[in-house]
Short mmCIF file of C-alpha atoms in Angstrom, two decimals:
data_model
loop_
_atom_site.label_atom_id
_atom_site.label_comp_id
_atom_site.label_asym_id
_atom_site.label_seq_id
_atom_site.Cartn_x
_atom_site.Cartn_y
_atom_site.Cartn_z
CA UNK A 113 4.28 54.41 -55.20
CA UNK A 114 2.18 57.20 -54.02
CA UNK A 115 -0.43 55.53 -56.46
CA UNK A 116 -0.06 52.62 -54.34
CA UNK A 117 -0.47 53.75 -51.55
CA UNK A 118 -2.57 55.45 -51.92
CA UNK A 119 -5.32 52.78 -53.89
CA UNK A 120 -4.03 50.20 -50.76
CA UNK A 121 -5.26 52.96 -48.33
CA UNK A 122 -8.77 53.31 -50.11
CA UNK A 123 -8.99 49.27 -50.12
CA UNK A 124 -8.62 49.43 -46.72
CA UNK A 125 -10.59 51.65 -46.68
CA UNK A 126 -13.42 49.68 -48.52
CA UNK A 127 -13.13 46.55 -45.99
CA UNK A 128 -13.64 49.33 -43.55
CA UNK A 129 -17.77 49.60 -45.02
CA UNK A 130 -18.22 46.36 -46.00
CA UNK A 131 -16.90 45.09 -42.49
CA UNK A 132 -19.64 47.84 -40.32
CA UNK A 133 -22.25 47.15 -43.39
CA UNK A 134 -22.09 43.20 -42.49
CA UNK A 135 -22.34 44.30 -39.28
CA UNK A 136 -25.27 46.48 -39.20
CA UNK A 137 -26.94 44.09 -41.27
CA UNK A 138 -26.67 41.69 -38.74
CA UNK A 139 -27.86 43.59 -36.35
CA UNK A 140 -30.70 44.19 -37.65
CA UNK A 141 -31.88 40.87 -38.53
CA UNK A 142 -34.90 39.52 -37.04
CA UNK A 143 -33.18 36.38 -36.47
CA UNK A 144 -29.30 35.34 -36.11
CA UNK A 145 -27.26 32.09 -36.74
CA UNK A 146 -24.87 30.97 -35.09
CA UNK A 147 -23.24 27.60 -35.48
CA UNK A 148 -21.44 26.42 -32.41
CA UNK A 149 -17.84 24.94 -33.58
CA UNK A 150 -15.85 25.55 -30.07
CA UNK A 151 -15.97 22.88 -28.25
CA UNK A 152 -12.62 20.58 -27.42
CA UNK A 153 -14.30 17.60 -29.65
CA UNK A 154 -12.10 15.36 -27.80
CA UNK A 155 -13.72 12.23 -27.94
CA UNK A 156 -14.20 12.05 -31.66
CA UNK A 157 -10.22 12.15 -31.35
CA UNK A 158 -10.86 15.11 -34.70
CA UNK A 159 -12.45 18.85 -35.72
CA UNK A 160 -15.69 17.99 -35.76
CA UNK A 161 -16.58 20.79 -38.27
CA UNK A 162 -14.16 19.17 -41.43
CA UNK A 163 -15.90 16.23 -40.92
CA UNK A 164 -17.38 15.57 -44.60
CA UNK A 165 -20.99 14.90 -45.22
CA UNK A 166 -21.21 12.01 -46.89
CA UNK A 167 -24.13 13.13 -48.67
CA UNK A 168 -23.50 16.67 -49.50
CA UNK A 169 -19.74 15.74 -49.41
CA UNK A 170 -19.48 19.36 -48.10
CA UNK A 171 -18.07 20.08 -44.02
CA UNK A 172 -20.28 19.72 -41.31
CA UNK A 173 -19.40 23.83 -40.97
CA UNK A 174 -20.62 24.03 -44.73
CA UNK A 175 -23.42 20.82 -43.98
CA UNK A 176 -24.90 23.24 -40.89
CA UNK A 177 -24.22 26.84 -42.38
CA UNK A 178 -26.49 25.41 -46.44
CA UNK A 179 -29.30 23.92 -43.56
CA UNK A 180 -29.79 27.96 -41.43
CA UNK A 181 -29.61 29.36 -44.73
CA UNK A 182 -32.21 26.73 -46.08
CA UNK A 183 -34.83 27.50 -42.82
CA UNK A 184 -35.07 31.26 -43.50
CA UNK A 185 -32.44 32.45 -42.27
CA UNK A 186 -29.99 35.28 -44.26
CA UNK A 187 -26.81 36.50 -41.95
CA UNK A 188 -24.89 32.91 -40.23
CA UNK A 189 -21.64 33.56 -37.04
CA UNK A 190 -19.96 30.39 -36.63
CA UNK A 191 -18.89 30.03 -33.17
CA UNK A 192 -15.22 28.44 -31.54
CA UNK A 193 -11.61 29.38 -31.42
CA UNK A 194 -10.65 28.44 -34.75
CA UNK A 195 -13.87 30.55 -36.44
CA UNK A 196 -15.92 33.66 -36.28
CA UNK A 197 -16.00 33.54 -32.65
CA UNK A 198 -13.44 33.52 -30.39
CA UNK A 199 -14.35 32.25 -27.48
CA UNK A 200 -14.06 35.64 -25.17
CA UNK A 201 -14.12 33.07 -21.41
CA UNK A 202 -12.24 29.32 -22.10
CA UNK A 203 -14.69 26.37 -21.71
CA UNK A 204 -17.85 27.96 -21.18
CA UNK A 205 -19.66 25.58 -22.82
CA UNK A 206 -23.03 26.65 -25.66
CA UNK A 207 -23.83 29.99 -23.37
CA UNK A 208 -19.92 30.80 -23.64
CA UNK A 209 -20.78 30.86 -26.81
CA UNK A 210 -23.64 32.62 -27.76
CA UNK A 211 -21.73 35.20 -25.12
CA UNK A 212 -19.15 35.44 -27.82
CA UNK A 213 -21.14 35.99 -30.35
CA UNK A 214 -23.68 38.99 -28.93
CA UNK A 215 -20.47 40.03 -27.32
CA UNK A 216 -20.07 41.86 -30.62
CA UNK A 217 -23.35 44.05 -30.67
CA UNK A 218 -23.64 47.26 -28.40
CA UNK A 219 -25.89 49.46 -28.48
CA UNK A 220 -29.63 49.47 -28.93
CA UNK A 221 -30.16 47.79 -32.27
CA UNK A 222 -28.32 43.81 -32.22
CA UNK A 223 -30.42 40.43 -33.66
CA UNK A 224 -34.13 39.71 -32.23
CA UNK A 225 -33.35 36.05 -32.03
CA UNK A 226 -30.50 33.24 -32.67
CA UNK A 227 -31.28 29.90 -34.65
CA UNK A 228 -28.72 27.83 -32.82
CA UNK A 229 -27.34 24.95 -34.07
CA UNK A 230 -24.16 22.37 -32.98
CA UNK A 231 -22.31 21.55 -35.50
CA UNK A 232 -22.58 18.01 -34.69
CA UNK A 233 -25.85 16.76 -36.34
CA UNK A 234 -25.32 14.89 -39.75
CA UNK A 235 -29.64 13.83 -39.55
CA UNK A 236 -30.37 17.50 -38.51
CA UNK A 237 -33.41 19.20 -41.93
CA UNK A 238 -33.96 22.57 -42.93
CA UNK A 239 -37.72 22.09 -42.63
CA UNK A 240 -37.25 21.22 -38.53
CA UNK A 241 -35.27 23.94 -38.24
CA UNK A 242 -38.18 26.50 -40.01
CA UNK A 243 -40.55 24.94 -37.27
CA UNK A 244 -38.29 25.84 -34.28
CA UNK A 245 -37.49 29.16 -35.25
CA UNK A 246 -41.47 30.83 -36.66
CA UNK A 247 -42.87 29.11 -33.43
CA UNK A 248 -39.51 30.97 -31.56
CA UNK A 249 -41.23 33.94 -33.06
CA UNK A 250 -43.56 33.89 -33.34
CA UNK A 251 -44.61 32.76 -29.31
CA UNK A 252 -41.04 35.47 -27.62
CA UNK A 253 -39.86 32.47 -26.16
CA UNK A 254 -36.82 29.89 -26.00
CA UNK A 255 -37.80 26.60 -28.34
CA UNK A 256 -35.58 23.60 -27.91
CA UNK A 257 -36.83 20.16 -29.14
CA UNK A 258 -38.78 16.74 -26.87
CA UNK A 259 -38.05 13.57 -29.05
CA UNK A 260 -41.02 10.70 -29.09
CA UNK A 261 -40.04 9.92 -25.79
CA UNK A 262 -40.13 12.85 -24.51
CA UNK A 263 -36.46 13.17 -23.87
CA UNK A 264 -35.63 17.34 -24.35
CA UNK A 265 -32.74 18.15 -26.61
CA UNK A 266 -31.96 22.26 -25.28
CA UNK A 267 -30.14 22.44 -28.67
CA UNK A 268 -30.92 23.59 -31.69
CA UNK A 269 -32.17 26.43 -30.13
CA UNK A 270 -34.54 29.84 -31.31
CA UNK A 271 -33.10 32.14 -28.27
CA UNK A 272 -35.54 35.36 -28.30
CA UNK A 273 -32.09 38.20 -27.12
CA UNK A 274 -33.75 39.94 -24.96
CA UNK A 275 -34.09 41.57 -21.21
CA UNK A 276 -34.52 37.84 -19.99
CA UNK A 277 -30.66 36.55 -21.75
CA UNK A 278 -29.45 39.69 -20.84
CA UNK A 279 -29.25 39.51 -17.34
CA UNK A 280 -28.87 35.46 -17.16
CA UNK A 281 -26.08 36.06 -19.50
CA UNK A 282 -24.31 39.33 -17.20
CA UNK A 283 -25.39 36.72 -14.17
CA UNK A 284 -23.51 33.83 -15.40
CA UNK A 285 -20.06 35.70 -16.07
CA UNK A 286 -19.03 37.34 -13.54
CA UNK A 287 -16.76 35.29 -12.34
CA UNK A 288 -13.67 33.91 -12.84
CA UNK A 289 -11.10 37.15 -14.83
CA UNK A 290 -14.70 39.23 -15.57
CA UNK A 291 -14.46 40.26 -11.42
CA UNK A 292 -11.47 42.05 -12.23
CA UNK A 293 -13.14 44.18 -15.43
CA UNK A 294 -14.42 46.44 -12.45
CA UNK A 295 -17.10 48.44 -15.27
CA UNK A 296 -18.04 45.29 -17.74
CA UNK A 297 -21.06 44.93 -16.77
CA UNK A 298 -22.19 48.91 -18.00
CA UNK A 299 -19.21 48.84 -21.01
CA UNK A 300 -20.10 45.00 -22.78
CA UNK A 301 -17.11 42.51 -23.85
CA UNK A 302 -15.86 44.74 -25.95
CA UNK A 303 -14.15 46.27 -23.13
CA UNK A 304 -11.34 43.30 -22.67
CA UNK A 305 -7.96 43.89 -24.46
CA UNK A 306 -6.69 40.80 -26.26
CA UNK A 307 -4.71 40.78 -23.41
CA UNK A 308 -6.88 39.61 -21.33
CA UNK A 309 -8.64 37.16 -23.16
CA UNK A 310 -5.29 35.73 -23.94
CA UNK A 311 -4.35 35.45 -20.55
CA UNK A 312 -7.58 34.01 -19.27
CA UNK A 313 -7.21 31.05 -21.65
CA UNK A 314 -3.44 30.24 -20.61
CA UNK A 315 -4.35 29.97 -17.56
CA UNK A 316 -7.20 27.96 -17.28
CA UNK A 317 -7.02 24.11 -17.47
CA UNK A 318 -9.04 22.24 -20.88
CA UNK A 319 -10.96 20.40 -18.57
CA UNK A 320 -12.76 23.14 -16.25
CA UNK A 321 -15.45 24.46 -17.05
CA UNK A 322 -16.19 28.05 -16.51
CA UNK A 323 -19.91 28.64 -18.15
CA UNK A 324 -23.61 27.51 -16.92
CA UNK A 325 -24.96 24.86 -19.59
CA UNK A 326 -28.65 25.62 -21.85
CA UNK A 327 -30.40 23.61 -19.65
CA UNK A 328 -29.67 26.56 -16.37
CA UNK A 329 -30.56 30.00 -18.88
CA UNK A 330 -33.87 27.52 -19.82
CA UNK A 331 -34.76 27.60 -16.52
CA UNK A 332 -34.90 31.65 -16.50
CA UNK A 333 -36.38 32.84 -19.50
CA UNK A 334 -40.12 31.73 -20.51
CA UNK A 335 -38.59 28.74 -22.34
CA UNK A 336 -40.96 26.67 -23.94
CA UNK A 337 -40.25 22.34 -26.64
CA UNK A 338 -41.95 21.78 -28.93
CA UNK A 339 -41.84 17.22 -30.67
CA UNK A 340 -38.98 16.95 -33.54
CA UNK A 341 -41.92 14.29 -36.07
CA UNK A 342 -38.06 12.54 -36.90
CA UNK A 343 -35.78 11.39 -33.75
CA UNK A 344 -32.85 10.71 -36.39
CA UNK A 345 -32.83 14.64 -37.04
CA UNK A 346 -31.71 15.24 -33.41
CA UNK A 347 -28.80 12.63 -33.70
CA UNK A 348 -26.01 14.12 -31.94
CA UNK A 349 -21.82 12.76 -32.99
CA UNK A 350 -20.43 13.01 -30.34
CA UNK A 351 -17.54 10.33 -31.13
CA UNK A 352 -16.51 8.21 -34.73
CA UNK A 353 -18.76 5.76 -33.34
CA UNK A 354 -21.88 7.60 -33.46
CA UNK A 355 -20.77 9.78 -37.28
CA UNK A 356 -20.80 6.24 -39.15
CA UNK A 357 -24.05 5.31 -37.48
CA UNK A 358 -25.47 8.86 -38.05
CA UNK A 359 -23.45 8.25 -41.93
CA UNK A 360 -25.34 5.22 -42.24
CA UNK A 361 -28.59 6.91 -42.68
CA UNK A 362 -27.20 9.89 -45.47
#
């Protein structure tokens, strides 16, 4: 019995060390991949991350991970209540997902940038994401796509993790239950307890939007648009009809 107890403790310590090493590696990453999978999928009627990508015969979540890895991203986090990083602020949209992911990194060492990919782009290519990342890294500007008609598509997005972004996120999420935490801006979101987050989720209507848009974020940080040579890559699928239409191209 004594042996088993000691072995369990050692195993727990190994797991703890592995988690610490993983976080440290992500903190030192030039670019962290972020998959946004936290939407309600209300128009689709089912979890979009679990839809099967017909060509690759894998889920859209796994397909998104594959795209990011093929575009040169080593470390990837999935944002969403049912995934790796739960939303700190309920129904705060893509910006809320970004905020939640960055809350995991405290202190001076953080990812230098984020390559953000929504989970509902079955026609996106690794080549397009690689171009987005490289041009963003070279310019140190938030970088997004326009299509051949000149319409902006604000995600996928390469986003430098800099003072502009930190200031925007701090100002954006000072309302609601954040204001009840007097030291939030000093101590970071890690000061919030699980009960704070749980109570906030339970009291927030599912239809309420608690966060700014990506467009609003881009208006406050240095940004640029690049042309995506294949418009189909930007086709997102929010409804069963759009999903069926996308599958015709796979």
